[in-house]
Amino acid sequence: MVLSTESTVSFAVNGETFVTSYKLFGNLTESSLPPLIAVHGGPGLKNELQPVIIYDQLGNGNQPSFFTVKLYIDELENLISKLGIKGYHLLGHSWGGALCSELEVQKHPSGLKSIILTNSLAEMRLADQSMGERIATLDNLEEAFRKSVEALHGRYVMKYIQEQPLPDDLATFDWVWGNEEKGIKGDKTVTVKMIESKTWSITDRIHLIRVPSYASEPFFWGLKNVKWVNMEKSSHLPFWEEREKYMVIVGKWLQGVNFQE
């Protein structure tokens, strides 16, 4: 059984102190392998060997409601620094992949060994256009809109997930719209602000990524040291829809990068 530890680190923003919650699988001091830091999507959607670190970005649950790319880069760097991590890999899903790529392009952190971008976007305009074509016909009334968006996600985001009702780990809309039965109030602020950031793009800076990368289009066409895998029985959540295959692929990638060093 892998040892897991839950804790927090402090994070200062404009003179105010917040906390970043994280969960560590494994032991940072006893392992000779650099840890894998998982950067979740959303944002605003709450999350739940080789050390693995999972953390909740600010703006989730009862966290402060704001959104800037710089804020989340600072928070991730703060977490890495507070945990005393010198070398590490990053795995970013959806928005988390955008955050990982921005960190690399802007900072070129010396400790970063590789990045894994799972179902991530390279330009908000293209992502918005794709979803907008499907959302445009939905009802604007909030309750009807929520049901329609959940149906949309069932078709395009969680296409191969059979469990009904959805497990709590996948009931991400509860943290946006709330759920009275579960006692969750919900907060759309961070998610809305992220969606409104329509000018964000990294397409013209992809070539600045210098670490080995596991990515999807258009990252694949803009990088030299890159690998692209298409999982045919997954939609947006391959780590859930094809969990065993996904874990094997990521594990082999990490072994390969570590071996090259």
Short mmCIF file of N, CA and C in Angstrom, two decimals, residues 78-147:
data_model
loop_
_atom_site.label_atom_id
_atom_site.label_comp_id
_atom_site.label_asym_id
_atom_site.label_seq_id
_atom_site.Cartn_x
_atom_site.Cartn_y
_atom_site.Cartn_z
N ASN A 78 5.21 28.11 -5.69
CA ASN A 78 5.26 28.18 -4.24
C ASN A 78 5.16 26.79 -3.62
N LEU A 79 4.27 25.95 -4.16
CA LEU A 79 4.11 24.57 -3.67
C LEU A 79 5.41 23.79 -3.85
N ILE A 80 6.01 23.90 -5.02
CA ILE A 80 7.26 23.18 -5.31
C ILE A 80 8.36 23.64 -4.36
N SER A 81 8.43 24.95 -4.13
CA SER A 81 9.46 25.50 -3.26
C SER A 81 9.25 25.09 -1.81
N LYS A 82 8.00 25.19 -1.32
CA LYS A 82 7.71 24.88 0.08
C LYS A 82 7.94 23.40 0.39
N LEU A 83 7.78 22.53 -0.61
CA LEU A 83 8.00 21.10 -0.39
C LEU A 83 9.47 20.72 -0.63
N GLY A 84 10.28 21.70 -0.99
CA GLY A 84 11.71 21.45 -1.16
C GLY A 84 12.04 20.55 -2.33
N ILE A 85 11.22 20.59 -3.39
CA ILE A 85 11.41 19.72 -4.55
C ILE A 85 12.42 20.35 -5.52
N LYS A 86 13.42 19.58 -5.89
CA LYS A 86 14.46 20.08 -6.80
C LYS A 86 14.23 19.64 -8.25
N GLY A 87 13.76 18.41 -8.42
CA GLY A 87 13.48 17.90 -9.75
C GLY A 87 12.09 17.28 -9.78
N TYR A 88 11.35 17.43 -10.89
CA TYR A 88 9.97 16.95 -10.92
C TYR A 88 9.46 16.88 -12.36
N HIS A 89 8.39 16.11 -12.54
CA HIS A 89 7.63 16.05 -13.79
C HIS A 89 6.28 16.72 -13.54
N LEU A 90 5.66 17.26 -14.57
CA LEU A 90 4.33 17.84 -14.46
C LEU A 90 3.36 17.10 -15.36
N LEU A 91 2.18 16.79 -14.81
CA LEU A 91 1.10 16.22 -15.60
C LEU A 91 -0.10 17.15 -15.49
N GLY A 92 -0.48 17.77 -16.60
CA GLY A 92 -1.59 18.72 -16.57
C GLY A 92 -2.76 18.23 -17.41
N HIS A 93 -3.94 18.24 -16.82
CA HIS A 93 -5.15 17.84 -17.53
C HIS A 93 -5.99 19.06 -17.87
N SER A 94 -6.46 19.16 -19.12
CA SER A 94 -7.34 20.25 -19.55
C SER A 94 -6.67 21.60 -19.26
N TRP A 95 -7.32 22.48 -18.46
CA TRP A 95 -6.70 23.75 -18.10
C TRP A 95 -5.35 23.54 -17.43
N GLY A 96 -5.21 22.44 -16.68
CA GLY A 96 -3.95 22.17 -16.00
C GLY A 96 -2.79 22.05 -16.98
N GLY A 97 -3.06 21.53 -18.18
CA GLY A 97 -2.03 21.44 -19.20
C GLY A 97 -1.62 22.81 -19.70
N ALA A 98 -2.59 23.71 -19.82
CA ALA A 98 -2.28 25.09 -20.21
C ALA A 98 -1.37 25.74 -19.17
N LEU A 99 -1.67 25.49 -17.89
CA LEU A 99 -0.86 26.04 -16.81
C LEU A 99 0.56 25.48 -16.84
N CYS A 100 0.69 24.18 -17.06
CA CYS A 100 2.02 23.56 -17.13
C CYS A 100 2.84 24.14 -18.28
N SER A 101 2.22 24.29 -19.44
CA SER A 101 2.94 24.80 -20.60
C SER A 101 3.33 26.26 -20.39
N GLU A 102 2.47 27.04 -19.73
CA GLU A 102 2.78 28.44 -19.45
C GLU A 102 3.96 28.54 -18.48
N LEU A 103 3.98 27.68 -17.47
CA LEU A 103 5.09 27.69 -16.51
C LEU A 103 6.41 27.44 -17.23
N GLU A 104 6.41 26.45 -18.11
CA GLU A 104 7.64 26.11 -18.84
C GLU A 104 8.06 27.24 -19.79
N VAL A 105 7.11 27.77 -20.54
CA VAL A 105 7.43 28.82 -21.52
C VAL A 105 7.90 30.10 -20.84
N GLN A 106 7.25 30.46 -19.74
CA GLN A 106 7.60 31.71 -19.06
C GLN A 106 8.84 31.60 -18.19
N LYS A 107 8.99 30.48 -17.49
CA LYS A 107 10.03 30.40 -16.46
C LYS A 107 11.17 29.44 -16.78
N HIS A 108 10.98 28.47 -17.65
CA HIS A 108 11.99 27.43 -17.90
C HIS A 108 12.59 26.94 -16.58
N PRO A 109 11.76 26.46 -15.65
CA PRO A 109 12.28 26.05 -14.34
C PRO A 109 13.35 24.96 -14.46
N SER A 110 14.42 25.12 -13.74
CA SER A 110 15.56 24.21 -13.86
C SER A 110 15.22 22.79 -13.42
N GLY A 111 14.25 22.64 -12.49
CA GLY A 111 13.94 21.32 -11.97
C GLY A 111 12.97 20.51 -12.82
N LEU A 112 12.35 21.14 -13.81
CA LEU A 112 11.33 20.45 -14.60
C LEU A 112 11.97 19.45 -15.56
N LYS A 113 11.58 18.17 -15.45
CA LYS A 113 12.15 17.10 -16.28
C LYS A 113 11.33 16.85 -17.54
N SER A 114 10.01 16.89 -17.43
CA SER A 114 9.14 16.67 -18.59
C SER A 114 7.73 17.14 -18.24
N ILE A 115 6.91 17.30 -19.27
CA ILE A 115 5.50 17.65 -19.04
C ILE A 115 4.62 16.70 -19.83
N ILE A 116 3.50 16.33 -19.22
CA ILE A 116 2.50 15.47 -19.84
C ILE A 116 1.22 16.28 -19.92
N LEU A 117 0.75 16.55 -21.14
CA LEU A 117 -0.43 17.38 -21.35
C LEU A 117 -1.58 16.48 -21.78
N THR A 118 -2.52 16.26 -20.89
CA THR A 118 -3.64 15.34 -21.15
C THR A 118 -4.88 16.13 -21.52
N ASN A 119 -5.36 15.94 -22.75
CA ASN A 119 -6.59 16.60 -23.22
C ASN A 119 -6.54 18.10 -22.93
N SER A 120 -5.42 18.70 -23.26
CA SER A 120 -5.23 20.11 -22.94
C SER A 120 -5.45 20.99 -24.16
N LEU A 121 -5.62 22.28 -23.90
CA LEU A 121 -5.85 23.25 -24.96
C LEU A 121 -4.61 24.11 -25.16
N ALA A 122 -4.48 24.65 -26.38
CA ALA A 122 -3.37 25.55 -26.69
C ALA A 122 -3.86 26.96 -26.98
N GLU A 123 -5.17 27.11 -27.15
CA GLU A 123 -5.73 28.43 -27.44
C GLU A 123 -7.18 28.49 -26.98
N MET A 124 -7.51 29.49 -26.17
CA MET A 124 -8.86 29.59 -25.63
C MET A 124 -9.89 29.84 -26.72
N ARG A 125 -9.51 30.59 -27.75
CA ARG A 125 -10.46 30.90 -28.82
C ARG A 125 -10.94 29.62 -29.51
N LEU A 126 -10.01 28.72 -29.80
CA LEU A 126 -10.39 27.48 -30.47
C LEU A 126 -11.24 26.59 -29.57
N ALA A 127 -10.87 26.53 -28.28
CA ALA A 127 -11.65 25.73 -27.33
C ALA A 127 -13.05 26.30 -27.17
N ASP A 128 -13.12 27.63 -27.10
CA ASP A 128 -14.41 28.30 -26.95
C ASP A 128 -15.27 28.10 -28.19
N GLN A 129 -14.65 28.15 -29.35
CA GLN A 129 -15.38 27.96 -30.60
C GLN A 129 -15.97 26.56 -30.67
N SER A 130 -15.17 25.58 -30.28
CA SER A 130 -15.63 24.19 -30.32
C SER A 130 -16.82 23.96 -29.39
N MET A 131 -16.70 24.43 -28.15
CA MET A 131 -17.80 24.25 -27.20
C MET A 131 -18.98 25.16 -27.53
N GLY A 132 -18.68 26.36 -28.04
CA GLY A 132 -19.74 27.31 -28.35
C GLY A 132 -20.70 26.79 -29.40
N GLU A 133 -20.18 26.06 -30.37
CA GLU A 133 -21.03 25.50 -31.42
C GLU A 133 -22.06 24.54 -30.84
N ARG A 134 -21.71 23.90 -29.74
CA ARG A 134 -22.62 22.94 -29.12
C ARG A 134 -23.52 23.58 -28.07
N ILE A 135 -22.99 24.60 -27.39
CA ILE A 135 -23.74 25.24 -26.31
C ILE A 135 -24.75 26.26 -26.84
N ALA A 136 -24.53 26.77 -28.04
CA ALA A 136 -25.35 27.85 -28.58
C ALA A 136 -26.84 27.53 -28.58
N THR A 137 -27.19 26.28 -28.71
CA THR A 137 -28.61 25.91 -28.79
C THR A 137 -29.23 25.60 -27.43
N LEU A 138 -28.44 25.69 -26.35
CA LEU A 138 -28.95 25.32 -25.04
C LEU A 138 -29.78 26.42 -24.41
N ASP A 139 -30.68 26.03 -23.51
CA ASP A 139 -31.55 26.97 -22.80
C ASP A 139 -30.73 27.84 -21.85
N ASN A 140 -31.05 29.12 -21.75
CA ASN A 140 -30.31 30.04 -20.89
C ASN A 140 -30.77 30.01 -19.44
N LEU A 141 -31.95 29.42 -19.18
CA LEU A 141 -32.39 29.32 -17.79
C LEU A 141 -31.42 28.43 -17.03
N GLU A 142 -30.99 28.85 -15.84
CA GLU A 142 -29.88 28.17 -15.18
C GLU A 142 -30.11 26.69 -14.96
N GLU A 143 -31.28 26.30 -14.44
CA GLU A 143 -31.51 24.89 -14.16
C GLU A 143 -31.54 24.08 -15.45
N ALA A 144 -32.22 24.61 -16.48
CA ALA A 144 -32.26 23.91 -17.76
C ALA A 144 -30.89 23.91 -18.41
N PHE A 145 -30.16 25.03 -18.25
CA PHE A 145 -28.81 25.14 -18.82
C PHE A 145 -27.89 24.11 -18.18
N ARG A 146 -28.00 23.97 -16.86
CA ARG A 146 -27.15 23.00 -16.16
C ARG A 146 -27.42 21.59 -16.68
N LYS A 147 -28.67 21.22 -16.80
CA LYS A 147 -29.01 19.89 -17.28
C LYS A 147 -28.51 19.68 -18.70
#
